[in-house]
Short mmCIF file of C-alpha atoms in Angstrom, two decimals:
data_model
loop_
_atom_site.label_atom_id
_atom_site.label_comp_id
_atom_site.label_asym_id
_atom_site.label_seq_id
_atom_site.Cartn_x
_atom_site.Cartn_y
_atom_site.Cartn_z
CA UNK A 1 -8.58 27.53 10.03
CA UNK A 2 -6.95 29.23 7.33
CA UNK A 3 -6.78 32.97 7.40
CA UNK A 4 -6.97 34.93 4.01
CA UNK A 5 -7.01 38.63 4.65
CA UNK A 6 -9.48 40.31 2.51
CA UNK A 7 -7.03 43.39 1.49
CA UNK A 8 -4.76 40.90 -0.28
CA UNK A 9 -4.84 39.18 -3.55
CA UNK A 10 -3.92 35.62 -4.09
CA UNK A 11 -2.31 32.86 -6.81
CA UNK A 12 -3.06 29.67 -7.28
CA UNK A 13 0.44 28.66 -6.04
CA UNK A 14 -0.42 30.21 -2.73
CA UNK A 15 1.42 33.58 -2.80
CA UNK A 16 -0.36 36.84 -1.66
CA UNK A 17 -0.01 40.17 -2.72
CA UNK A 18 -0.56 43.58 -1.41
CA UNK A 19 -0.96 46.28 -3.80
CA UNK A 20 -0.17 49.63 -2.86
CA UNK A 21 0.10 52.05 -5.85
CA UNK A 22 2.75 50.52 -8.24
CA UNK A 23 4.43 48.62 -5.23
CA UNK A 24 3.36 44.94 -4.59
CA UNK A 25 4.43 43.29 -1.43
CA UNK A 26 4.59 39.29 -1.88
CA UNK A 27 4.38 36.45 0.51
CA UNK A 28 2.98 32.84 0.76
CA UNK A 29 -0.12 32.30 2.23
CA UNK A 30 -1.42 30.62 5.55
CA UNK A 31 -2.40 27.82 3.51
CA UNK A 32 1.16 27.43 2.21
CA UNK A 33 2.88 27.58 5.32
CA UNK A 34 0.38 25.06 6.85
CA UNK A 35 1.00 22.74 4.05
CA UNK A 36 4.82 23.02 4.18
CA UNK A 37 5.18 22.63 7.66
CA UNK A 38 8.08 24.18 9.56
CA UNK A 39 10.00 26.38 7.15
CA UNK A 40 13.78 26.18 7.71
CA UNK A 41 15.38 28.00 5.07
CA UNK A 42 14.29 30.70 2.68
CA UNK A 43 16.09 32.10 -0.82
CA UNK A 44 15.00 35.48 -2.12
CA UNK A 45 15.86 37.34 -5.25
CA UNK A 46 18.44 40.00 -5.66
CA UNK A 47 17.11 43.58 -5.69
CA UNK A 48 16.83 44.68 -9.07
CA UNK A 49 16.03 41.56 -10.53
CA UNK A 50 12.99 41.64 -13.47
CA UNK A 51 10.48 39.22 -12.92
CA UNK A 52 7.37 38.24 -15.01
CA UNK A 53 4.20 36.85 -13.53
CA UNK A 54 4.79 33.13 -12.79
CA UNK A 55 8.49 33.56 -12.73
CA UNK A 56 10.29 31.30 -9.90
CA UNK A 57 11.62 34.28 -7.64
CA UNK A 58 12.99 32.35 -4.71
CA UNK A 59 12.68 29.10 -2.56
CA UNK A 60 11.41 28.11 0.99
CA UNK A 61 12.33 24.56 2.31
CA UNK A 62 10.64 22.80 5.06
CA UNK A 63 12.69 20.04 6.96
CA UNK A 64 11.26 17.57 4.17
CA UNK A 65 10.85 19.57 1.16
CA UNK A 66 11.89 22.15 -1.30
CA UNK A 67 9.30 24.60 -2.85
CA UNK A 68 9.63 27.08 -5.64
CA UNK A 69 8.15 30.57 -5.02
CA UNK A 70 6.41 32.20 -8.06
CA UNK A 71 6.00 35.68 -8.63
CA UNK A 72 2.35 36.89 -8.64
CA UNK A 73 3.10 40.07 -10.87
CA UNK A 74 5.50 41.32 -13.60
CA UNK A 75 7.92 44.07 -12.14
CA UNK A 76 11.29 44.77 -10.77
CA UNK A 77 12.35 43.68 -7.18
CA UNK A 78 13.10 46.92 -5.14
CA UNK A 79 13.36 45.33 -1.72
CA UNK A 80 13.66 42.18 -0.06
CA UNK A 81 13.21 40.87 3.63
CA UNK A 82 16.60 39.78 4.56
CA UNK A 83 15.49 39.55 8.23
CA UNK A 84 13.55 36.55 6.76
CA UNK A 85 16.37 34.57 5.65
CA UNK A 86 17.99 34.98 9.17
CA UNK A 87 14.68 33.46 10.74
CA UNK A 88 12.90 31.76 8.17
CA UNK A 89 10.37 30.25 10.72
CA UNK A 90 8.69 33.43 10.57
CA UNK A 91 6.83 32.34 7.44
CA UNK A 92 4.93 29.88 9.98
CA UNK A 93 4.38 32.41 12.56
CA UNK A 94 3.53 35.40 10.66
CA UNK A 95 2.89 34.68 7.16
CA UNK A 96 1.19 38.19 6.15
CA UNK A 97 3.43 40.19 8.48
CA UNK A 98 7.19 39.80 9.40
CA UNK A 99 7.33 37.16 6.59
CA UNK A 100 6.77 39.25 3.70
CA UNK A 101 9.52 38.45 1.29
CA UNK A 102 9.70 41.11 -1.50
CA UNK A 103 8.46 44.34 -2.92
CA UNK A 104 8.03 44.42 -6.61
CA UNK A 105 7.55 47.70 -8.56
CA UNK A 106 5.19 46.95 -11.28
CA UNK A 107 5.91 47.38 -15.09
CA UNK A 108 3.20 45.46 -16.36
CA UNK A 109 -0.02 46.50 -14.46
CA UNK A 110 -2.12 43.93 -16.49
CA UNK A 111 -0.28 41.22 -14.67
CA UNK A 112 -2.53 41.82 -11.84
CA UNK A 113 -5.19 40.49 -13.80
CA UNK A 114 -3.97 36.83 -12.77
CA UNK A 115 -4.66 37.29 -9.21
CA UNK A 116 -7.65 36.11 -7.14
CA UNK A 117 -9.38 37.94 -4.36
CA UNK A 118 -10.00 36.25 -0.93
CA UNK A 119 -13.31 34.82 -1.66
CA UNK A 120 -12.20 33.34 -4.79
CA UNK A 121 -8.91 32.13 -3.30
CA UNK A 122 -10.76 30.67 -0.24
CA UNK A 123 -13.12 28.63 -2.69
CA UNK A 124 -9.91 27.42 -4.54
CA UNK A 125 -8.35 26.14 -1.54
CA UNK A 126 -11.23 24.66 -0.45
CA UNK A 127 -11.54 22.67 -3.71
CA UNK A 128 -8.06 21.12 -3.25
CA UNK A 129 -9.38 18.95 -0.39
CA UNK B 1 -5.88 1.39 -3.11
CA UNK B 2 -3.38 2.37 -0.50
CA UNK B 3 -2.64 -0.25 2.23
CA UNK B 4 -3.68 0.76 5.92
CA UNK B 5 -2.19 -0.08 9.18
CA UNK B 6 -4.79 -1.25 12.06
CA UNK B 7 -4.08 2.42 13.23
CA UNK B 8 -5.44 4.21 10.54
CA UNK B 9 -8.47 5.86 12.09
CA UNK B 10 -6.24 6.71 15.19
CA UNK B 11 -4.04 8.88 12.62
CA UNK B 12 -7.04 10.37 11.64
CA UNK B 13 -8.30 11.27 14.91
CA UNK B 14 -4.77 12.86 16.12
CA UNK B 15 -4.93 14.97 12.92
CA UNK B 16 -2.16 13.30 11.13
CA UNK B 17 -1.52 14.47 7.28
CA UNK B 18 -1.67 10.84 5.43
CA UNK B 19 0.50 10.40 2.53
CA UNK B 20 1.34 7.38 0.27
CA UNK B 21 4.52 5.94 1.50
CA UNK B 22 5.70 2.87 -0.49
CA UNK B 23 1.70 2.03 -1.09
CA UNK B 24 1.20 2.57 2.66
CA UNK B 25 -1.53 5.33 3.62
CA UNK B 26 0.58 7.04 6.63
CA UNK B 27 1.09 10.00 8.69
CA UNK B 28 3.98 11.97 7.40
CA UNK B 29 3.06 14.36 10.48
CA UNK B 30 0.60 15.23 13.33
CA UNK B 31 1.84 18.45 14.71
CA UNK B 32 4.86 19.37 12.70
CA UNK B 33 8.27 17.65 11.96
CA UNK B 34 10.19 19.73 14.25
CA UNK B 35 8.22 19.38 17.38
CA UNK B 36 7.80 15.75 16.76
CA UNK B 37 11.40 15.28 16.36
CA UNK B 38 12.24 17.31 19.49
CA UNK B 39 9.46 15.73 21.25
CA UNK B 40 11.00 12.29 20.79
CA UNK B 41 14.40 13.91 21.78
CA UNK B 42 13.46 15.35 24.86
CA UNK B 43 10.64 13.39 26.07
CA UNK B 44 9.13 10.30 24.21
CA UNK B 45 7.74 9.81 20.92
CA UNK B 46 5.03 7.08 19.57
CA UNK B 47 5.44 5.68 16.05
CA UNK B 48 3.04 3.39 13.77
CA UNK B 49 5.47 1.21 12.22
CA UNK B 50 3.15 -1.56 11.34
CA UNK B 51 3.94 -1.04 7.62
CA UNK B 52 7.37 -2.96 8.22
CA UNK B 53 7.37 -6.46 7.01
CA UNK B 54 7.70 -9.47 9.35
CA UNK B 55 8.99 -12.98 8.01
CA UNK B 56 9.03 -16.08 10.16
CA UNK B 57 11.68 -18.30 9.49
CA UNK B 58 11.35 -21.79 11.56
CA UNK B 59 12.63 -24.94 11.73
CA UNK B 60 15.98 -26.99 12.39
CA UNK B 61 17.58 -25.44 9.24
CA UNK B 62 16.71 -22.03 10.04
CA UNK B 63 19.91 -20.68 11.81
CA UNK B 64 21.98 -22.33 9.05
CA UNK B 65 19.56 -20.76 6.37
CA UNK B 66 19.67 -17.37 7.85
CA UNK B 67 23.56 -17.21 7.79
CA UNK B 68 23.50 -18.14 4.18
CA UNK B 69 21.12 -15.39 3.34
CA UNK B 70 22.32 -12.43 5.48
CA UNK B 71 25.66 -10.88 6.28
CA UNK B 72 25.53 -11.11 9.94
CA UNK B 73 26.22 -14.19 12.11
CA UNK B 74 23.04 -15.62 13.30
CA UNK B 75 24.89 -18.42 15.10
CA UNK B 76 26.27 -15.96 17.82
CA UNK B 77 22.53 -14.74 18.52
CA UNK B 78 21.22 -16.08 21.76
CA UNK B 79 17.43 -16.63 22.20
CA UNK B 80 16.01 -13.43 22.99
CA UNK B 81 18.33 -11.24 21.22
CA UNK B 82 18.12 -9.21 18.29
CA UNK B 83 20.65 -8.21 15.43
CA UNK B 84 20.96 -5.79 12.56
CA UNK B 85 22.20 -7.16 9.11
CA UNK B 86 22.46 -6.66 5.51
CA UNK B 87 20.80 -9.12 3.03
CA UNK B 88 22.86 -9.06 0.02
CA UNK B 89 22.42 -10.03 -3.72
CA UNK B 90 24.70 -12.31 -5.67
CA UNK B 91 26.87 -9.18 -6.91
CA UNK B 92 27.47 -7.94 -3.38
CA UNK B 93 24.92 -5.14 -3.44
CA UNK B 94 22.22 -4.79 -0.76
CA UNK B 95 18.55 -6.19 -1.27
CA UNK B 96 17.68 -4.63 1.95
CA UNK B 97 18.81 -4.09 5.68
CA UNK B 98 16.85 -6.03 8.47
CA UNK B 99 16.42 -7.13 12.04
CA UNK B 100 16.39 -10.69 13.27
CA UNK B 101 14.92 -11.78 16.56
CA UNK B 102 15.77 -15.11 17.81
CA UNK B 103 12.53 -16.25 19.44
CA UNK B 104 13.85 -19.85 20.30
CA UNK B 105 16.67 -22.06 18.98
CA UNK B 106 14.90 -22.61 15.65
CA UNK B 107 12.22 -19.73 15.48
CA UNK B 108 13.26 -16.39 14.04
CA UNK B 109 11.68 -13.22 13.31
CA UNK B 110 12.89 -11.10 10.45
CA UNK B 111 11.70 -7.65 9.97
CA UNK B 112 12.48 -5.95 6.64
CA UNK B 113 11.41 -2.33 5.13
CA UNK B 114 7.73 -1.81 4.14
CA UNK B 115 8.14 -1.23 0.49
CA UNK B 116 10.57 -3.81 0.05
CA UNK B 117 8.64 -6.88 1.82
CA UNK B 118 7.47 -8.23 -1.44
CA UNK B 119 10.87 -8.11 -3.27
CA UNK B 120 12.60 -9.34 -0.10
CA UNK B 121 10.44 -12.21 0.28
CA UNK B 122 10.80 -13.29 -3.15
CA UNK B 123 14.46 -12.91 -2.85
CA UNK B 124 14.59 -14.99 0.34
CA UNK B 125 12.31 -17.89 -1.59
CA UNK B 126 14.93 -17.71 -4.36
CA UNK B 127 17.72 -18.08 -1.76
CA UNK B 128 15.81 -20.75 0.07
CA UNK B 129 15.99 -23.11 -3.24
CA UNK B 130 19.34 -22.66 -3.66
CA UNK B 131 20.15 -23.32 0.00
CA UNK B 132 18.14 -26.39 -0.04
CA UNK B 133 19.76 -27.46 -3.54
CA UNK B 134 23.61 -27.06 -1.62
CA UNK B 135 22.15 -28.89 1.51
CA UNK B 136 20.06 -31.72 0.56
CA UNK B 137 19.49 -32.67 4.34
CA UNK B 138 18.08 -29.09 5.32
CA UNK B 139 14.40 -30.11 4.82
CA UNK B 140 12.94 -28.66 7.95
CA UNK B 141 12.78 -25.01 6.86
CA UNK B 142 9.51 -22.81 7.11
CA UNK B 143 9.46 -19.23 5.69
CA UNK B 144 6.12 -17.27 5.79
CA UNK B 145 5.07 -13.75 5.20
CA UNK B 146 3.40 -12.62 8.26
CA UNK B 147 3.19 -9.02 7.76
CA UNK B 148 -0.30 -8.55 7.82
CA UNK B 149 -0.47 -10.20 11.29
CA UNK B 150 1.44 -7.72 13.00
CA UNK B 151 0.84 -4.22 14.36
CA UNK B 152 4.32 -2.81 15.39
CA UNK B 153 4.24 0.15 17.52
CA UNK B 154 7.72 1.99 18.61
CA UNK B 155 8.13 3.86 21.69
CA UNK B 156 10.95 6.12 21.69
CA UNK B 157 12.75 8.37 23.85
CA UNK B 158 14.23 8.57 27.65
CA UNK B 159 10.68 7.94 29.02
CA UNK B 160 9.90 5.02 26.95
CA UNK B 161 10.57 2.22 29.57
CA UNK B 162 8.60 3.93 32.31
CA UNK B 163 5.49 3.98 29.94
CA UNK B 164 5.56 0.43 28.46
CA UNK B 165 6.35 -0.84 32.17
CA UNK B 166 2.81 0.50 33.09
CA UNK B 167 1.55 -1.88 30.47
CA UNK B 168 3.39 -5.13 31.09
CA UNK B 169 4.23 -7.35 33.75
CA UNK B 170 7.65 -8.21 31.97
CA UNK B 171 10.71 -6.61 33.52
CA UNK B 172 11.53 -4.20 31.05
CA UNK B 173 14.89 -3.16 33.02
CA UNK B 174 16.23 -6.57 32.39
CA UNK B 175 15.98 -6.16 28.73
CA UNK B 176 19.19 -5.09 27.18
CA UNK B 177 19.43 -2.82 24.05
CA UNK B 178 19.20 -5.09 20.94
CA UNK B 179 17.25 -7.75 23.41
CA UNK B 180 13.81 -8.64 23.60
CA UNK B 181 11.19 -10.72 25.76
CA UNK B 182 8.07 -12.07 24.69
CA UNK B 183 5.05 -11.61 27.09
CA UNK B 184 1.91 -9.86 27.47
CA UNK B 185 0.64 -6.15 27.22
CA UNK B 186 -2.25 -4.92 29.01
CA UNK B 187 -5.10 -7.70 29.41
CA UNK B 188 -3.05 -10.58 27.89
CA UNK B 189 -2.37 -9.24 24.55
CA UNK B 190 0.45 -11.45 23.49
CA UNK B 191 3.64 -9.14 22.47
CA UNK B 192 7.34 -9.42 21.38
CA UNK B 193 8.85 -6.27 23.53
CA UNK B 194 12.37 -5.52 21.95
CA UNK B 195 14.74 -2.99 22.96
CA UNK B 196 15.18 -1.78 19.66
CA UNK B 197 14.22 1.36 17.42
CA UNK B 198 15.58 3.50 14.75
CA UNK B 199 15.89 7.02 16.52
CA UNK B 200 18.96 6.95 18.71
CA UNK B 201 16.87 7.13 21.86
CA UNK B 202 16.29 4.35 24.24
CA UNK B 203 13.18 2.82 23.37
CA UNK B 204 11.07 -0.33 22.47
CA UNK B 205 9.32 -1.70 19.71
CA UNK B 206 6.19 -3.79 20.46
CA UNK B 207 4.91 -6.50 17.97
CA UNK B 208 1.12 -7.31 18.77
CA UNK B 209 -1.63 -8.93 16.94
CA UNK B 210 -2.63 -7.03 14.11
CA UNK B 211 -6.21 -6.31 15.45
CA UNK B 212 -5.02 -5.45 18.81
CA UNK B 213 -3.06 -2.36 17.50
CA UNK B 214 -5.58 0.34 18.48
CA UNK B 215 -6.11 -0.65 21.99
CA UNK B 216 -2.19 -0.78 22.62
CA UNK B 217 -1.74 2.56 20.75
CA UNK B 218 -4.47 4.34 22.78
CA UNK B 219 -2.82 2.82 26.07
CA UNK B 220 0.71 4.27 24.96
CA UNK B 221 -0.76 7.47 24.56
CA UNK B 222 -2.73 7.49 27.79
CA UNK B 223 0.44 6.24 29.91
CA UNK B 224 2.38 8.47 27.90
CA UNK B 225 0.67 11.64 28.95
CA UNK B 226 2.26 12.63 32.19
CA UNK B 227 5.64 12.63 30.35
CA UNK B 228 4.51 14.50 27.13
CA UNK B 229 4.32 11.78 24.65
CA UNK B 230 4.20 12.93 21.08
CA UNK B 231 2.88 10.96 18.17
CA UNK B 232 5.57 10.82 15.50
CA UNK B 233 5.19 10.70 11.52
CA UNK B 234 7.19 9.50 8.97
CA UNK B 235 8.82 13.09 8.48
CA UNK B 236 10.27 12.97 11.96
CA UNK B 237 11.18 9.15 11.83
CA UNK B 238 13.43 10.21 8.87
CA UNK B 239 15.28 13.24 10.60
CA UNK B 240 15.83 11.15 13.65
CA UNK B 241 17.27 8.14 11.80
CA UNK B 242 19.56 10.67 9.89
CA UNK B 243 20.83 12.49 12.82
CA UNK B 244 22.23 8.95 13.76
CA UNK B 245 23.22 8.02 10.17
CA UNK B 246 21.22 5.00 10.23
CA UNK B 247 21.14 4.18 6.44
CA UNK B 248 17.81 3.86 4.46
CA UNK B 249 17.08 1.88 1.54
CA UNK B 250 16.63 3.79 -1.40
CA UNK B 251 18.98 6.48 -0.07
CA UNK B 252 22.24 5.11 1.38
CA UNK B 253 21.48 1.28 0.36
CA UNK B 254 20.77 0.06 -3.14
CA UNK B 255 21.09 -3.08 -4.99
CA UNK B 256 24.57 -2.19 -5.98
CA UNK B 257 25.73 -0.76 -2.72
CA UNK B 258 28.76 -2.56 -1.18
CA UNK B 259 28.09 -2.78 2.47
CA UNK B 260 31.60 -1.52 3.46
CA UNK B 261 31.03 1.55 1.42
CA UNK B 262 27.82 2.31 3.29
CA UNK B 263 29.82 2.05 6.73
CA UNK B 264 27.68 -1.04 7.61
CA UNK B 265 31.01 -3.48 7.29
CA UNK B 266 30.53 -4.05 10.99
CA UNK B 267 27.58 -6.31 10.40
CA UNK B 268 29.29 -8.48 7.44
CA UNK B 269 30.99 -11.03 9.02
CA UNK B 270 33.72 -12.51 6.81
CA UNK B 271 34.80 -15.13 9.25
CA UNK B 272 31.31 -17.07 9.67
CA UNK B 273 31.62 -19.21 6.27
CA UNK B 274 29.87 -18.47 2.98
CA UNK B 275 26.81 -16.43 2.49
CA UNK B 276 25.00 -14.66 -0.61
CA UNK B 277 27.40 -11.69 -1.79
CA UNK B 278 30.34 -12.64 0.04
CA UNK B 279 32.75 -13.27 -2.57
CA UNK B 280 31.94 -10.05 -4.81
CA UNK B 281 31.80 -8.02 -1.53
CA UNK B 282 35.62 -9.11 -0.52
CA UNK B 283 36.70 -8.87 -4.04
CA UNK B 284 35.54 -5.29 -4.14
CA UNK B 285 36.92 -4.40 -0.88
CA UNK B 286 40.27 -5.92 -1.59
CA UNK B 287 40.33 -3.67 -4.99
CA UNK B 288 39.67 -0.56 -2.90
CA UNK B 289 36.19 0.92 -2.89
CA UNK B 290 36.11 4.22 -4.90
CA UNK B 291 33.66 5.89 -2.56
CA UNK B 292 32.66 6.07 1.20
CA UNK B 293 29.58 7.41 2.89
CA UNK B 294 30.45 10.41 4.92
CA UNK B 295 28.31 12.64 7.03
CA UNK B 296 28.50 16.46 6.28
CA UNK B 297 27.59 19.65 7.62
CA UNK B 298 26.83 22.72 5.60
CA UNK B 299 28.97 26.03 6.51
CA UNK B 300 26.62 28.30 4.68
CA UNK B 301 22.86 28.63 4.42
CA UNK B 302 21.10 25.97 2.34
CA UNK B 303 19.74 22.49 2.79
CA UNK B 304 21.33 19.52 1.14
CA UNK B 305 19.07 16.95 -0.43
CA UNK B 306 18.97 13.65 -1.87
CA UNK B 307 20.73 13.64 -5.68
CA UNK B 308 22.59 17.14 -5.00
CA UNK B 309 25.98 16.85 -6.46
CA UNK B 310 29.05 17.16 -4.21
CA UNK B 311 32.21 18.68 -5.32
CA UNK B 312 35.81 19.48 -4.02
CA UNK B 313 36.30 22.74 -1.82
CA UNK B 314 37.17 24.90 -4.81
CA UNK B 315 34.11 23.34 -6.85
CA UNK B 316 36.10 21.90 -9.62
CA UNK B 317 36.15 18.29 -8.77
CA UNK B 318 32.74 15.97 -8.65
CA UNK B 319 33.19 13.65 -5.80
CA UNK B 320 29.76 12.16 -5.68
CA UNK B 321 26.17 13.09 -4.60
CA UNK B 322 24.01 13.40 -1.31
CA UNK B 323 21.74 10.51 -0.60
CA UNK B 324 20.25 12.21 2.48
CA UNK B 325 19.95 15.53 3.71
CA UNK B 326 17.70 17.94 6.03
CA UNK B 327 17.82 20.89 8.43
CA UNK B 328 18.70 19.03 11.75
CA UNK B 329 16.44 19.67 14.58
CA UNK B 330 18.66 18.82 17.17
CA UNK B 331 21.86 20.02 15.69
CA UNK B 332 20.10 23.29 14.33
CA UNK B 333 22.31 22.97 11.23
CA UNK B 334 21.90 21.55 7.63
CA UNK B 335 23.37 17.89 7.52
CA UNK B 336 23.78 15.35 5.02
CA UNK B 337 24.93 11.98 4.14
CA UNK B 338 27.04 11.53 0.85
CA UNK B 339 28.94 9.08 -0.95
CA UNK B 340 32.47 10.70 -1.79
CA UNK B 341 35.65 9.95 -3.45
CA UNK B 342 37.51 8.15 -0.73
CA UNK B 343 40.44 10.83 -0.61
CA UNK B 344 37.82 13.42 0.42
CA UNK B 345 36.21 11.13 3.24
CA UNK B 346 38.52 12.37 5.97
CA UNK B 347 36.87 14.05 9.03
CA UNK B 348 37.40 17.98 8.74
CA UNK B 349 37.90 17.69 4.68
CA UNK B 350 36.23 20.92 3.04
CA UNK B 351 33.69 20.23 0.04
CA UNK B 352 30.99 22.06 -1.53
CA UNK B 353 27.49 20.88 -2.39
CA UNK B 354 25.53 22.04 -5.48
CA UNK B 355 22.37 23.43 -4.24
CA UNK B 356 20.51 24.60 -7.45
CA UNK B 357 23.61 26.12 -9.32
CA UNK B 358 25.41 27.53 -6.05
CA UNK B 359 28.48 25.72 -4.55
CA UNK B 360 27.49 25.81 -1.11
CA UNK B 361 30.46 25.30 1.49
CA UNK B 362 30.32 22.06 3.66
CA UNK B 363 32.55 20.01 5.96
CA UNK B 364 33.03 16.47 6.65
CA UNK B 365 32.12 15.81 10.37
CA UNK B 366 31.93 13.10 12.46
CA UNK B 367 28.80 10.58 12.86
CA UNK B 368 26.47 9.91 14.39
CA UNK B 369 25.37 13.46 14.43
CA UNK B 370 23.67 13.49 17.42
CA UNK B 371 24.52 11.58 20.51
CA UNK B 372 21.86 11.12 23.28
CA UNK B 373 22.71 12.70 26.52
CA UNK B 374 21.55 10.20 29.13
#
């Protein structure tokens, strides 16, 4: 069963965003990790990179496929999770915890308007089946 | 409408994630590619390969015909023996790779790739006409596409023999690698029981009547339980074959591939007489093949994928392309196959692979990548 915590916001591309003031922590959802399967590689952006909502910020790869990651918000990358690069399988084990991918400092708070809450995302995921 | 194998309901019951694979609705995975791959390597895996095409070639002229059709030498094949071969076109490229099982002096079972079955059958019929023109006496030849009549189940892994032996009176220990027997499984279900496979493990491929597939599948799961049998989807089937450098049509093999460049020259028997593609294959080989299929391992992070460009170590000279790549579950390293310029094909040669714009260091390493420990 999918797990979509209510304290997070979500994108249609299956990223989650934890909003704490003007800092947004980003990762991929439980649904994403389940569909992708065993993650064997993660590529994250450089600290300092300016991202617009919808920009590709990195890549995760399962054994079979390559998937782009899309920034849920507009902002500047302030921190990335280097531990994840060393242990990409964490995406499958702990998608909302140890597998956070980057922290972004919002430069355009209106970009938060694109995000769904847990209930809307749950409905959206159900509609995909 | 996608085609389904007789085991479709079994896959659903097991939670298989079904995808469109060359027009067939088949599971890409059940529990996960990694677990299934390692399950097959370390214990035993169960595969539905019913999508493969089965073609019967029968009659007094069948041996001579097959020897004209394919690159390997069928005349050397004993009854109950199997061989791997390429089937080439008139320009020396590869139409498909296949297995030939000799069921009697003049009865053969030819097994081809699922997505190529119709193309292969059309090619075989075309060559049949040609063959009959050249050999007016060769009238006793019957070629039929029997693909829809077979369920094919593979049991692959170190425990395969023990599991299949519980289901048949045929003495499996007497069947050597690339040999087979015909007998029954369970309650008299007729079966071709072959010690063949596409994983690099010991194991069997069972050909049973289409509609008896589900009971044989379930019996394999039941008998395999004490050995930790894992149903394996197409995802791990691909990573298992890649670790063995078994070529796959659409990746390493194409209508333009010379078998010697693909590393399958060992199934091209130039001394057996004429066969389709022989002259151009020889001509290209004598001229010198510009590229060679090599196995490589990345020395930095990343995963090589089909179509990625391969360059020299300094990143300046384009050498070719990746044909297959993955993160190898057994080696825990990123591996790939690539056609590269011949002067960069030696073991130990340093290369780079362009991974989304980053030239990533790699090295040509010996293949197969994996060798079974028993």
